[in-house]
Each structure stands twice: as structure tokens, then as C-alpha cells.
mmCIF file of C-alpha atoms and ligand atoms in Angstrom:
data_model
loop_
_atom_site.group_PDB
_atom_site.id
_atom_site.type_symbol
_atom_site.label_atom_id
_atom_site.label_comp_id
_atom_site.label_asym_id
_atom_site.label_seq_id
_atom_site.Cartn_x
_atom_site.Cartn_y
_atom_site.Cartn_z
ATOM 1 C CA UNK A 1 0.015 -0.017 0.015
ATOM 2 C CA UNK A 2 1.365 3.483 -0.865
ATOM 3 C CA UNK A 3 2.360 5.169 2.389
ATOM 4 C CA UNK A 4 0.691 8.397 1.175
ATOM 5 C CA UNK A 5 -2.722 6.758 1.254
ATOM 6 C CA UNK A 6 -4.617 7.951 4.263
ATOM 7 C CA UNK A 7 -8.104 7.564 5.677
ATOM 8 C CA UNK A 8 -10.811 9.952 4.348
ATOM 9 C CA UNK A 9 -11.997 10.640 7.910
ATOM 10 C CA UNK A 10 -8.717 12.361 8.773
ATOM 11 C CA UNK A 11 -9.748 15.317 6.599
ATOM 12 C CA UNK A 12 -13.082 16.609 7.888
ATOM 13 C CA UNK A 13 -13.692 19.014 4.992
ATOM 14 C CA UNK A 14 -12.931 16.458 2.248
ATOM 15 C CA UNK A 15 -14.997 13.839 4.053
ATOM 16 C CA UNK A 16 -18.029 16.154 4.278
ATOM 17 C CA UNK A 17 -17.672 17.050 0.530
ATOM 18 C CA UNK A 18 -17.229 13.475 -0.649
ATOM 19 C CA UNK A 19 -20.206 12.347 1.452
ATOM 20 C CA UNK A 20 -22.238 15.192 -0.144
ATOM 21 C CA UNK A 21 -21.218 13.944 -3.646
ATOM 22 C CA UNK A 22 -22.248 10.383 -2.564
ATOM 23 C CA UNK A 23 -25.666 11.712 -1.523
ATOM 24 C CA UNK A 24 -26.111 13.666 -4.742
ATOM 25 C CA UNK A 25 -25.215 10.614 -6.863
ATOM 26 C CA UNK A 26 -27.139 7.942 -5.023
ATOM 27 C CA UNK A 27 -30.647 7.096 -3.866
ATOM 28 C CA UNK A 28 -29.351 6.761 -0.306
ATOM 29 C CA UNK A 29 -31.549 9.407 1.286
ATOM 30 C CA UNK A 30 -34.545 8.648 -0.972
ATOM 31 C CA UNK A 31 -34.294 5.011 0.146
ATOM 32 C CA UNK A 32 -34.184 6.124 3.824
ATOM 33 C CA UNK A 33 -37.034 8.563 3.202
ATOM 34 C CA UNK A 34 -39.167 5.660 1.923
ATOM 35 C CA UNK A 35 -38.433 3.769 5.065
ATOM 36 C CA UNK A 36 -39.245 6.760 7.282
ATOM 37 C CA UNK A 37 -42.553 7.260 5.484
ATOM 38 C CA UNK A 38 -43.675 3.609 5.361
ATOM 39 C CA UNK A 39 -42.101 1.854 8.332
ATOM 40 C CA UNK A 40 -41.072 4.413 10.933
ATOM 41 C CA UNK A 41 -44.559 5.444 12.092
ATOM 42 C CA UNK A 42 -45.288 1.837 13.095
ATOM 43 C CA UNK A 43 -41.890 1.459 14.754
ATOM 44 C CA UNK A 44 -42.285 4.539 16.978
ATOM 45 C CA UNK A 45 -45.957 3.861 17.720
ATOM 46 C CA UNK A 46 -45.224 3.025 21.341
ATOM 47 C CA UNK A 47 -42.011 4.818 22.256
ATOM 48 C CA UNK A 48 -43.735 7.857 23.715
ATOM 49 C CA UNK A 49 -46.811 6.360 25.366
ATOM 50 C CA UNK A 50 -48.317 9.151 27.436
ATOM 51 C CA UNK A 51 -44.968 10.864 28.187
ATOM 52 C CA UNK A 52 -44.926 14.703 28.111
ATOM 53 C CA UNK A 53 -41.252 14.573 26.993
ATOM 54 C CA UNK A 54 -39.678 12.337 24.358
ATOM 55 C CA UNK A 55 -35.875 12.054 24.261
ATOM 56 C CA UNK A 56 -34.056 11.217 21.091
ATOM 57 C CA UNK A 57 -30.349 10.487 20.742
ATOM 58 C CA UNK A 58 -28.721 10.760 17.299
ATOM 59 C CA UNK A 59 -25.298 9.166 16.947
ATOM 60 C CA UNK A 60 -23.377 10.386 13.869
ATOM 61 C CA UNK A 61 -26.238 12.627 12.756
ATOM 62 C CA UNK A 62 -24.220 14.222 10.006
ATOM 63 C CA UNK A 63 -25.872 17.301 8.486
ATOM 64 C CA UNK A 64 -29.203 16.315 9.961
ATOM 65 C CA UNK A 65 -31.324 15.594 6.881
ATOM 66 C CA UNK A 66 -32.483 12.171 8.125
ATOM 67 C CA UNK A 67 -32.689 13.330 11.752
ATOM 68 C CA UNK A 68 -35.222 15.978 10.789
ATOM 69 C CA UNK A 69 -37.287 13.336 8.929
ATOM 70 C CA UNK A 70 -37.320 11.239 12.076
ATOM 71 C CA UNK A 71 -38.328 14.231 14.176
ATOM 72 C CA UNK A 72 -41.243 15.047 11.864
ATOM 73 C CA UNK A 73 -42.572 11.564 12.299
ATOM 74 C CA UNK A 74 -42.185 11.673 16.099
ATOM 75 C CA UNK A 75 -43.862 15.053 16.163
ATOM 76 C CA UNK A 76 -46.772 13.843 14.015
ATOM 77 C CA UNK A 77 -47.268 10.874 16.320
ATOM 78 C CA UNK A 78 -47.011 12.803 19.600
ATOM 79 C CA UNK A 79 -48.292 16.334 18.768
ATOM 80 C CA UNK A 80 -48.460 17.526 22.377
ATOM 81 C CA UNK A 81 -45.116 16.211 23.580
ATOM 82 C CA UNK A 82 -41.943 18.200 24.092
ATOM 83 C CA UNK A 83 -39.076 16.627 22.147
ATOM 84 C CA UNK A 84 -35.441 16.671 23.145
ATOM 85 C CA UNK A 85 -33.063 15.853 20.280
ATOM 86 C CA UNK A 86 -29.353 15.451 21.209
ATOM 87 C CA UNK A 87 -26.799 14.822 18.563
ATOM 88 C CA UNK A 88 -23.365 13.165 18.969
ATOM 89 C CA UNK A 89 -21.273 14.106 15.975
ATOM 90 C CA UNK A 90 -17.409 14.493 15.885
ATOM 91 C CA UNK A 91 -17.230 16.418 12.586
ATOM 92 C CA UNK A 92 -17.555 20.188 13.219
ATOM 93 C CA UNK A 93 -18.449 20.889 9.576
ATOM 94 C CA UNK A 94 -21.364 18.473 9.765
ATOM 95 C CA UNK A 95 -22.636 20.126 12.964
ATOM 96 C CA UNK A 96 -22.499 23.576 11.295
ATOM 97 C CA UNK A 97 -24.574 22.246 8.383
ATOM 98 C CA UNK A 98 -26.982 20.587 10.801
ATOM 99 C CA UNK A 99 -27.507 23.875 12.647
ATOM 100 C CA UNK A 100 -28.041 25.730 9.346
ATOM 101 C CA UNK A 101 -30.651 23.206 8.307
ATOM 102 C CA UNK A 102 -32.448 23.536 11.647
ATOM 103 C CA UNK A 103 -32.380 27.358 11.329
ATOM 104 C CA UNK A 104 -34.101 27.295 7.952
ATOM 105 C CA UNK A 105 -36.644 24.570 8.700
ATOM 106 C CA UNK A 106 -40.089 25.550 9.945
ATOM 107 C CA UNK A 107 -42.323 23.498 12.277
ATOM 108 C CA UNK A 108 -39.555 22.640 14.738
ATOM 109 C CA UNK A 109 -41.188 24.335 17.650
ATOM 110 C CA UNK A 110 -41.465 22.056 20.716
ATOM 111 C CA UNK A 111 -38.127 20.476 19.773
ATOM 112 C CA UNK A 112 -35.020 21.292 21.822
ATOM 113 C CA UNK A 113 -31.675 20.600 20.044
ATOM 114 C CA UNK A 114 -28.278 20.002 21.612
ATOM 115 C CA UNK A 115 -25.079 19.095 19.731
ATOM 116 C CA UNK A 116 -22.056 17.323 21.224
ATOM 117 C CA UNK A 117 -18.927 17.507 19.109
ATOM 118 C CA UNK A 118 -17.568 14.118 20.031
ATOM 119 C CA UNK A 119 -17.571 10.431 19.027
ATOM 120 C CA UNK A 120 -20.084 7.963 20.401
ATOM 121 C CA UNK A 121 -17.243 6.460 22.400
ATOM 122 C CA UNK A 122 -16.391 9.829 23.950
ATOM 123 C CA UNK A 123 -20.057 10.354 24.768
ATOM 124 C CA UNK A 124 -20.134 6.908 26.357
ATOM 125 C CA UNK A 125 -17.069 7.646 28.492
ATOM 126 C CA UNK A 126 -18.412 10.952 29.577
ATOM 127 C CA UNK A 127 -21.716 9.354 30.668
ATOM 128 C CA UNK A 128 -19.866 6.587 32.516
ATOM 129 C CA UNK A 129 -17.642 9.122 34.317
ATOM 130 C CA UNK A 130 -20.624 11.180 35.347
ATOM 131 C CA UNK A 131 -22.401 7.987 36.311
ATOM 132 C CA UNK A 132 -25.359 9.281 34.312
ATOM 133 C CA UNK A 133 -28.273 6.995 33.938
ATOM 134 C CA UNK A 134 -30.204 9.165 31.544
ATOM 135 C CA UNK A 135 -32.632 7.061 29.508
ATOM 136 C CA UNK A 136 -33.677 7.651 25.885
ATOM 137 C CA UNK A 137 -36.899 6.896 24.023
ATOM 138 C CA UNK A 138 -35.335 6.566 20.569
ATOM 139 C CA UNK A 139 -31.636 6.202 19.618
ATOM 140 C CA UNK A 140 -30.495 6.049 16.033
ATOM 141 C CA UNK A 141 -27.182 5.171 14.401
ATOM 142 C CA UNK A 142 -27.529 5.943 10.719
ATOM 143 C CA UNK A 143 -24.610 4.885 8.534
ATOM 144 C CA UNK A 144 -22.067 5.465 11.328
ATOM 145 C CA UNK A 145 -21.156 2.152 12.939
ATOM 146 C CA UNK A 146 -18.294 1.829 10.430
ATOM 147 C CA UNK A 147 -16.473 4.418 12.515
ATOM 148 C CA UNK A 148 -16.915 2.834 15.904
ATOM 149 C CA UNK A 149 -13.980 0.878 17.345
ATOM 150 C CA UNK A 150 -15.795 -1.668 19.500
ATOM 151 C CA UNK A 151 -19.251 -2.159 18.002
ATOM 152 C CA UNK A 152 -20.526 -4.905 20.429
ATOM 153 C CA UNK A 153 -19.545 -2.764 23.440
ATOM 154 C CA UNK A 154 -21.253 0.210 21.859
ATOM 155 C CA UNK A 155 -24.467 -1.697 21.127
ATOM 156 C CA UNK A 156 -24.505 -3.104 24.668
ATOM 157 C CA UNK A 157 -23.995 0.342 26.234
ATOM 158 C CA UNK A 158 -26.666 2.131 24.205
ATOM 159 C CA UNK A 159 -29.082 -0.770 24.534
ATOM 160 C CA UNK A 160 -28.754 -0.244 28.305
ATOM 161 C CA UNK A 161 -29.854 3.422 27.889
ATOM 162 C CA UNK A 162 -33.271 2.593 26.475
ATOM 163 C CA UNK A 163 -36.354 3.635 28.438
ATOM 164 C CA UNK A 164 -39.469 1.465 28.572
ATOM 165 C CA UNK A 165 -40.818 0.801 25.065
ATOM 166 C CA UNK A 166 -37.825 2.635 23.576
ATOM 167 C CA UNK A 167 -36.065 1.522 20.356
ATOM 168 C CA UNK A 168 -32.791 1.761 18.519
ATOM 169 C CA UNK A 169 -32.703 2.169 14.710
ATOM 170 C CA UNK A 170 -29.496 1.192 12.920
ATOM 171 C CA UNK A 171 -29.011 1.788 9.244
ATOM 172 C CA UNK A 172 -26.043 0.045 7.623
ATOM 173 C CA UNK A 173 -25.070 -1.064 4.173
ATOM 174 C CA UNK A 174 -26.629 -4.440 3.373
ATOM 175 C CA UNK A 175 -24.506 -7.620 3.362
ATOM 176 C CA UNK A 176 -25.593 -8.166 -0.242
ATOM 177 C CA UNK A 177 -24.531 -4.691 -1.423
ATOM 178 C CA UNK A 178 -21.503 -3.826 -3.572
ATOM 179 C CA UNK A 179 -19.919 -2.288 -0.473
ATOM 180 C CA UNK A 180 -19.720 -5.672 1.329
ATOM 181 C CA UNK A 181 -18.025 -7.238 -1.719
ATOM 182 C CA UNK A 182 -15.705 -4.284 -2.305
ATOM 183 C CA UNK A 183 -14.553 -4.189 1.317
ATOM 184 C CA UNK A 184 -14.321 -8.035 1.555
ATOM 185 C CA UNK A 185 -11.951 -8.081 -1.458
ATOM 186 C CA UNK A 186 -10.003 -4.880 -1.085
ATOM 187 C CA UNK A 187 -10.294 -3.786 2.544
ATOM 188 C CA UNK A 188 -6.865 -5.103 3.489
ATOM 189 C CA UNK A 189 -5.217 -3.097 0.673
ATOM 190 C CA UNK A 190 -6.870 0.239 1.665
ATOM 191 C CA UNK A 191 -5.593 2.490 4.462
ATOM 192 C CA UNK A 192 -5.888 0.547 7.697
ATOM 193 C CA UNK A 193 -6.718 2.420 10.863
ATOM 194 C CA UNK A 194 -9.058 2.037 13.717
ATOM 195 C CA UNK A 195 -11.393 4.715 12.334
ATOM 196 C CA UNK A 196 -13.080 2.675 9.661
ATOM 197 C CA UNK A 197 -14.330 -0.902 9.924
ATOM 198 C CA UNK A 198 -15.697 -2.455 6.853
ATOM 199 C CA UNK A 199 -18.932 -3.746 8.510
ATOM 200 C CA UNK A 200 -22.193 -4.628 6.790
ATOM 201 C CA UNK A 201 -25.595 -5.722 8.140
ATOM 202 C CA UNK A 202 -24.411 -9.364 7.916
ATOM 203 C CA UNK A 203 -21.665 -8.686 10.504
ATOM 204 C CA UNK A 204 -24.043 -6.729 12.602
ATOM 205 C CA UNK A 205 -26.696 -9.407 12.846
ATOM 206 C CA UNK A 206 -24.008 -11.877 13.937
ATOM 207 C CA UNK A 207 -22.910 -9.444 16.688
ATOM 208 C CA UNK A 208 -26.543 -8.887 17.850
ATOM 209 C CA UNK A 209 -27.159 -12.627 17.915
ATOM 210 C CA UNK A 210 -24.008 -13.156 20.013
ATOM 211 C CA UNK A 211 -25.136 -10.398 22.417
ATOM 212 C CA UNK A 212 -28.613 -11.973 22.669
ATOM 213 C CA UNK A 213 -30.186 -8.705 21.480
ATOM 214 C CA UNK A 214 -33.397 -9.162 19.495
ATOM 215 C CA UNK A 215 -33.940 -7.178 16.329
ATOM 216 C CA UNK A 216 -36.018 -6.877 13.191
ATOM 217 C CA UNK A 217 -34.337 -6.293 9.845
ATOM 218 C CA UNK A 218 -35.651 -4.658 6.691
ATOM 219 C CA UNK A 219 -33.747 -4.493 3.405
ATOM 220 C CA UNK A 220 -34.301 -1.812 0.759
ATOM 221 C CA UNK A 221 -32.832 -1.346 -2.760
ATOM 222 C CA UNK A 222 -30.569 1.585 -3.441
ATOM 223 C CA UNK A 223 -27.978 2.520 -6.092
ATOM 224 C CA UNK A 224 -25.056 4.866 -6.423
ATOM 225 C CA UNK A 225 -24.277 6.333 -9.865
ATOM 226 C CA UNK A 226 -20.494 5.819 -10.269
ATOM 227 C CA UNK A 227 -20.317 6.621 -13.991
ATOM 228 C CA UNK A 228 -17.992 9.639 -13.377
ATOM 229 C CA UNK A 229 -15.464 7.364 -11.676
ATOM 230 C CA UNK A 230 -14.540 6.032 -15.089
ATOM 231 C CA UNK A 231 -13.647 9.421 -16.542
ATOM 232 C CA UNK A 232 -9.989 10.344 -15.811
ATOM 233 C CA UNK A 233 -9.577 13.591 -13.923
ATOM 234 C CA UNK A 234 -13.326 14.032 -13.274
ATOM 235 C CA UNK A 235 -13.660 15.932 -9.959
ATOM 236 C CA UNK A 236 -16.998 14.378 -9.056
ATOM 237 C CA UNK A 237 -15.559 10.941 -9.932
ATOM 238 C CA UNK A 238 -12.455 11.575 -7.769
ATOM 239 C CA UNK A 239 -14.626 12.535 -4.742
ATOM 240 C CA UNK A 240 -16.804 9.445 -5.312
ATOM 241 C CA UNK A 241 -13.645 7.286 -5.458
ATOM 242 C CA UNK A 242 -12.656 8.703 -2.041
ATOM 243 C CA UNK A 243 -16.039 7.760 -0.604
ATOM 244 C CA UNK A 244 -16.019 4.290 -2.152
ATOM 245 C CA UNK A 245 -12.563 3.487 -0.760
ATOM 246 C CA UNK A 246 -12.784 5.631 2.429
ATOM 247 C CA UNK A 247 -9.410 7.019 1.252
ATOM 248 C CA UNK A 248 -8.419 10.670 0.999
ATOM 249 C CA UNK A 249 -7.413 11.562 -2.636
ATOM 250 C CA UNK A 250 -7.600 7.924 -3.694
ATOM 251 C CA UNK A 251 -7.119 8.650 -7.456
ATOM 252 C CA UNK A 252 -3.795 10.465 -6.893
ATOM 253 C CA UNK A 253 -2.321 8.417 -4.026
ATOM 254 C CA UNK A 254 -3.403 4.844 -4.702
ATOM 255 C CA UNK A 255 -1.028 2.398 -6.452
ATOM 256 C CA UNK A 256 -2.121 2.363 -10.134
ATOM 257 C CA UNK A 257 -2.556 -1.475 -10.195
ATOM 258 C CA UNK A 258 -4.923 -1.330 -7.219
ATOM 259 C CA UNK A 259 -7.022 1.389 -8.853
ATOM 260 C CA UNK A 260 -7.094 -0.508 -12.187
ATOM 261 C CA UNK A 261 -8.228 -3.704 -10.470
ATOM 262 C CA UNK A 262 -11.013 -2.001 -8.528
ATOM 263 C CA UNK A 263 -12.077 -0.089 -11.616
ATOM 264 C CA UNK A 264 -12.455 -3.362 -13.556
ATOM 265 C CA UNK A 265 -14.398 -5.028 -10.723
ATOM 266 C CA UNK A 266 -16.776 -2.155 -10.219
ATOM 267 C CA UNK A 267 -18.216 -2.707 -13.653
ATOM 268 C CA UNK A 268 -19.006 -6.381 -13.066
ATOM 269 C CA UNK A 269 -22.590 -7.491 -12.367
ATOM 270 C CA UNK A 270 -21.815 -8.477 -8.714
ATOM 271 C CA UNK A 271 -21.000 -4.830 -7.965
ATOM 272 C CA UNK A 272 -23.051 -2.752 -10.433
ATOM 273 C CA UNK A 273 -25.685 -2.782 -13.114
ATOM 274 C CA UNK A 274 -25.368 -0.812 -16.405
ATOM 275 C CA UNK A 275 -28.485 1.204 -17.287
ATOM 276 C CA UNK A 276 -29.047 4.000 -19.857
ATOM 277 C CA UNK A 277 -25.291 4.459 -20.266
ATOM 278 C CA UNK A 278 -24.795 4.749 -16.454
ATOM 279 C CA UNK A 279 -22.980 2.458 -14.057
ATOM 280 C CA UNK A 280 -25.093 1.942 -10.946
ATOM 281 C CA UNK A 281 -23.283 0.506 -7.902
ATOM 282 C CA UNK A 282 -25.322 -1.683 -5.565
ATOM 283 C CA UNK A 283 -25.956 0.522 -2.465
ATOM 284 C CA UNK A 284 -28.693 -1.662 -0.843
ATOM 285 C CA UNK A 285 -29.419 -0.710 2.757
ATOM 286 C CA UNK A 286 -30.452 -2.647 5.873
ATOM 287 C CA UNK A 287 -32.588 -1.162 8.570
ATOM 288 C CA UNK A 288 -32.336 -2.849 11.967
ATOM 289 C CA UNK A 289 -34.763 -2.147 14.790
ATOM 290 C CA UNK A 290 -33.842 -3.133 18.315
ATOM 291 C CA UNK A 291 -36.243 -3.077 21.287
ATOM 292 C CA UNK A 292 -35.536 -2.273 24.913
HETATM 293 C C1 SAM B 1 -21.892 8.455 6.432
HETATM 294 S S1 SAM B 1 -22.137 9.800 7.526
HETATM 295 C C2 SAM B 1 -23.859 9.647 7.901
HETATM 296 C C3 SAM B 1 -24.493 10.874 8.334
HETATM 297 C C4 SAM B 1 -25.980 10.786 8.589
HETATM 298 N N1 SAM B 1 -26.345 9.891 9.619
HETATM 299 C C5 SAM B 1 -26.750 10.424 7.297
HETATM 300 O O1 SAM B 1 -27.041 9.273 7.118
HETATM 301 O O2 SAM B 1 -26.969 11.300 6.490
HETATM 302 C C6 SAM B 1 -21.386 9.260 8.970
HETATM 303 C C7 SAM B 1 -21.316 10.281 10.098
HETATM 304 O O3 SAM B 1 -20.802 9.651 11.303
HETATM 305 C C8 SAM B 1 -19.894 10.571 11.917
HETATM 306 N N2 SAM B 1 -19.004 9.786 12.759
HETATM 307 C C9 SAM B 1 -17.764 9.306 12.442
HETATM 308 N N3 SAM B 1 -17.204 8.666 13.451
HETATM 309 C C10 SAM B 1 -18.120 8.719 14.487
HETATM 310 C C11 SAM B 1 -18.153 8.217 15.798
HETATM 311 N N4 SAM B 1 -17.117 7.472 16.279
HETATM 312 N N5 SAM B 1 -19.233 8.479 16.561
HETATM 313 C C12 SAM B 1 -20.268 9.201 16.050
HETATM 314 N N6 SAM B 1 -20.296 9.664 14.814
HETATM 315 C C13 SAM B 1 -19.248 9.442 13.953
HETATM 316 C C14 SAM B 1 -19.242 11.291 10.733
HETATM 317 O O4 SAM B 1 -18.653 12.509 11.129
HETATM 318 C C15 SAM B 1 -20.443 11.452 9.802
HETATM 319 O O5 SAM B 1 -21.119 12.646 9.988
#
């Protein structure tokens, strides 16, 4: 591996931009939106009961788009309740974007926001030091468990913070997606550090089974348009390459043979489909719901 290859997460600005490009070139958030519209109302039907205050904890909330969708469903279900939404997010740029989104969104009255610029592990340590036994009615971890060092310990800790009838929603790339295959084949040749684990829903269900935690799992189809990745020097393609490989400036720092191999694979049917002149990478998502 070229020593100049480094993890994308080490550059907050580039990470935020490459994630933005991923969102613009995929059906990621549309797929989640469909889940929020069709499945979430049933999932949150009992979390609030007759409580006057509903507490939501967002881990890795990013720029808040999906968090606000969740809040709108909770608000619709519990119109009189006061909602507390706390966000644990280590990337300052994402927090700024989240705050901007909140500032320009209407109908958020009755919702109190708080942001903590830290990782879920730092939050966990802080709670343990304070010996806090604060309970939550809904905790979500949307596309963030890849960046957690000890996933079973994290699941166990946050499961222990659930109030009566509370739930955890985890969204992760599906075991049958192109991501699982890409990471399975090339993960060991990409920058290795403890910041990114190449986990999919298949690994997660094994972990939950070992922990004896019950869950329900829903799978939804999604694609990522990677056509620009095959045009040399294309800026959008370069940022998408970074996101695909979790590597900062992949196209300029990766060994040429590695890039050529991945490029060839990405066009194969186990990774992508070709449609209307586009190459659509399999971005299928799994939604896992855990009860208290
Ligand atoms: C792929 S983005 C997902 C953002 C958002 N949940 C969404 O789906 O739009 C992953 C987010 O997790 C955050 N993150 C990275 N490491 C984390 C950690 N250890 N704890 C909490 N969040 C983390 C990143 O900064 C980033 O905003």
C-alpha cells in the first residue's frame, strides 16, 4: 500500500464534501425517506406512550437531513409532547450544516436541540464518568457504525440506555450490497486504521445474535451512480472514489494497479448494473430495529 494513502475521515472538509457527492449521486436518502414514510410510524408507535417529553439521541447525525425526517414523524405521532433531540457528531463541519438546516426549517417548535462535538465512544465515556443513567426513548445510528471501534460494546452500552418501550434504529449497508463485496476483497489493501471498519448488516446481525439482543431487519434497494469514476480527472468521480474506498485523494495516491483492479471489478454485475449508459453501484441498505 502506498504510504501516502490515508483515511478519508482524517480530513473533515474532504469527508463532508465526498459524502455530499455520494448523496447527490445515489438514492441513499430517498431510500431512507421511503423507510421513514412507510415503516417508521409503526416502529415509533409506542415509544412515547403518554410521556410529556420524548428524548431522542442521534449518533453520527451528519448534516441532519435524516434526523429531521425522524423528528417530523415523532412530532406527528406525539403532537403535544416536548421533544429533546441530542446529537453526538465528531465532525464540526457536519454540525455547522446541521445547525443551518435547523435554522431554515419551519415547524420545529417544541423540539429542543443540543449538539455534542464528540464520538459515540467519547459520549459513552463521559456518561460513565458522570455515572449518568439518563434514558432515551429513541436512539439512532444511521450509517455510522463503520467508524466505531468496538461495535458490540457500543451496542450493549446504548441498549442499556433505552427507556421502557424505547427502540434503536440502525441503518447500515446491506450484506448483499456492492460495499460488502468491495470491502471484503480490497479492505486489506486500503488504508488501515481504527477509524473505519468495513462492516455490513451481515456482520451486525451476527454481533446482535451473540449479544442476545433481539432485532427486526428490513432491506431496501438503493444505487449509487459511479459513471463519473470512469472518466480520468473528473472531480466528481474523484470525490466518489474517495467515498467508495474511504481513502483521501484515492485517485492520486493509490497504487495504479490497485485502482485499475477495482475499476475493472466495479463494472462487473456483482458490484453494479449498467443502465441507460450509467454504471449503478449496488448500495442496498439494511434497517435494523432493536427493542428495549
Ligand atoms: C456516512 S455519515 C452519515 C451521516 C447521517 N447519519 C446520514 O445518514 O446522512 C457518517 C457520520 O458519522 C460521523 N462519525 C464518524 N465517526 C463517528 C463516531 N465515532 N461516533 C459518532 N459519529 C461518528 C461522521 O462525522 C459522519 O457525519
